[in-house]
Amino acid sequence: MNTWNIIIEGFNKADITKHESIFSLGNGAMGMRANFEEDYTGDTLQGSYIGGVYYPDKTRVGWWKNGYPEYFAKVLNAPSWIGLHIKINGELLDLNTCLEVKNFHRQLNMKEGWYERSFSAMLPNQQEIQVKVLRLLSLRYDELGALRYEITPLTTEATIEIESYLDSGIKNSDANWDERFWNTLEISSEDNFATILAETKKTGFKVHTFMQNKLFIDNKALNISPKENKKENYIGLQYEVKVKQNQTFRIEKYGGYSISNDYLTLTKSKTLSKSIALFDSLLEKQKEDWAHIWETSDIVIEGDEKAQQSIRFNIFQLNQTYSGKYAHLNIGPKGFTGEKYGGSTYWDTEAYCLPFYMATKGAEVARNLLMYRYNQLDKAIENAQKLSFTGGAALYPMVTMNGEECHNEWEITFEEIHRNGAIAFAIYNYTRYTGDEFYIKEYGIKVLIAIARFWAQRVSFSAEKQKYVILGVTGPNEYENNINNNFYTNYLASWCLRYAAEQVTTLQKEDITKEEIQQWLHIAQNIYLPYSEKYGVYLQQDGFLDKDLKPVSAIPAEERPLNQHWSWDRILRSPYIKQADTLQGFYFFEDHFTKEELQKHYEFYEPFTVHESSLSPCVHSVLASALGKTDEAYTLYLRTARLDLDDYNKEVHEGLHITSMAGTWLSIVEGFAGMRVKNGELHFTPRLPKHWKSLSFKVIFQGETKEIKL
Ligand code: BGC
């Protein structure tokens, strides 16, 4: 346990893919899993990703239905630049075939932003070597990464053959039609520098993957010209060196990507990597840049190393994923650590991530996140048109890369419409927190109007109930599909309509008629909310009480997580809740309810909640804190904070849960510290876990950095 480092020791083949996720690196513009540089024939998930570079993978469903999205966007596994084929006296280094691997050590230094791996290995030819590798992705130079690979022969002197390569022949492990997504256009090399120009199919992103190598023995630079090994989708630069026993051979490899049709150019990356390719100076800059990030974003917990380490891990990963520099990038649920969820934007950004970036990076970065949606408003209107909505109504996609819907399950795309509400809520949240009125006036209002128009058409009037109902939806709890009157969705829709009406009136938007505003308000006031008199709670949806209401504690442990053990059909019929749903509404709109109401709802729903979405325990933790249930809040905190480190949901091998990491931050700042904005001011209601001696952090609030110590 180390509060600034993640350290894992021991070589266990079954854990390789898990730890590839845990030790992932990113710099906001690109990122990669912690794959080995040398060959590895064991189980691995290769992954290197470039922000915003995606492929529209044609949807594959059994039976096509009208309105289905054409494709599911996939973040692309990009050409790899880290690879080294290494031979020691003619034997290939592959930890999967080594006779013995000792002192295997992996360390992620979160304070300084680098990852190190070291081990000694006995190769099948009885040669023992010691290896130490340090790797970083530069925060200063978006397109640049560097690694330092050291080999020391321990048995005898050795001939080391090393082929440092670029490979554009990669595939996504998740591809609907098993296609390759890249075409290689050009391969070239000059001395120790090589590049592959490859283009994505359909989307036409042109990417130069480049590398530059430098070789040393015991710190003395070697001047060897490499032999070129050019193949289809591949270029290798081969070197051969004789190294004495206990002498250290080192290759420094600088590499990365440059996107010619974006903000980088090849010339820049080539000169850049030549002029600044000094490992130590790059490392120094990395330390400085991470120090700068930690300056505003660190949270210090005295008296609890486990909690301390995990919050830093979460903050570190969030910063690796999104730097806030670019309005065309966003935060994929897996960031740059895996393929699942396609690297695309979900409601996670608005509902969970915005507060973290707003408080630790400031209003400008938060505004970039809002602008992302504003810039996609036309596409959201088109998306709604496809589903027969008219008059400028917008339905934002559940999942997107470029504004188009790109999820391919109907119960999500057509039905999980609550995402529209989260986008409106984020505008409210941003304005309330930053005090910036300009965004809503110039941009946000257009988004709000289009969203309100959607809700006004999506409701239907029930003659039976004499109320507006919303039929055929999926709430945040995806363990229910195609339900009627999801409390959260209905409540949020009604709030959106009221908020839009209020803002249109305040901002005197003359292009909206009084009749339209009246209609919004009429719907908002007459929306149906399912309620149980018996339990005194709003119901998650119509008919919730018809379920077999046994608590989660009644499920045998070996059947959890349910999504890995039960059929989908059984899950849908059960009362089990994947993630905060009704309680998500209580979280967003805390002020609309009394403490007693919150308590009743929390106590009713928590026993049915399986928290099989990473987004769940954090919301429950914040609410448990608000109710003074600090021990419970703490258990839920650890579950969210250490979800990946301790692999609670047994899926970390697929990548890290980046968006819920912002939820971890919320469970401390809004949970244990009880931070709220009321009437334009920050308020705190601290309820620290008993064993915490203190909690300190900073937030940027309305342009000023506030230091909080509890
Ligand atoms: C959750 C969604 C979430 C998505 C991406 C799903 O498992 O149910 O709410 O948006 O993951 O994080």
Coordinates of C-alpha atoms and ligand atoms in Angstrom, one line a residue, residues 333 341 346-348 352 398 416 418 476-478 578-579 612-615 659, ligand 1:
P333 CA -16.6 5.3 -20.0
Y341 CA -18.4 1.2 -24.7
Y346 CA -22.6 8.9 -22.7
W347 CA -24.8 10.7 -20.3
D348 CA -22.0 9.9 -17.8
Y352 CA -21.1 12.4 -13.3
M398 CA -27.2 7.7 -25.8
E416 CA -33.1 5.5 -22.6
H418 CA -33.3 10.3 -19.8
P476 CA -31.0 4.5 -15.7
N477 CA -31.6 1.0 -14.3
E478 CA -30.9 -1.0 -17.4
K578 CA -28.5 -2.2 -11.7
Q579 CA -27.8 1.3 -10.6
E612 CA -23.7 -3.7 -11.2
S613 CA -23.1 -0.4 -13.0
S614 CA -20.0 1.4 -11.8
L615 CA -22.1 4.5 -11.7
T659 CA -16.6 8.0 -15.8
Ligands
BGC1 C1 -24.8 2.0 -17.5 C2 -25.1 3.3 -18.2 C3 -23.8 4.0 -18.6 C4 -22.9 3.1 -19.4 C5 -21.6 3.7 -19.7 C6 -23.9 1.2 -18.4 O1 -23.6 0.0 -17.8 O2 -26.0 1.3 -17.2 O3 -25.8 4.2 -17.3 O4 -24.1 5.2 -19.3 O5 -22.7 1.9 -18.7 O6 -20.9 3.9 -18.5

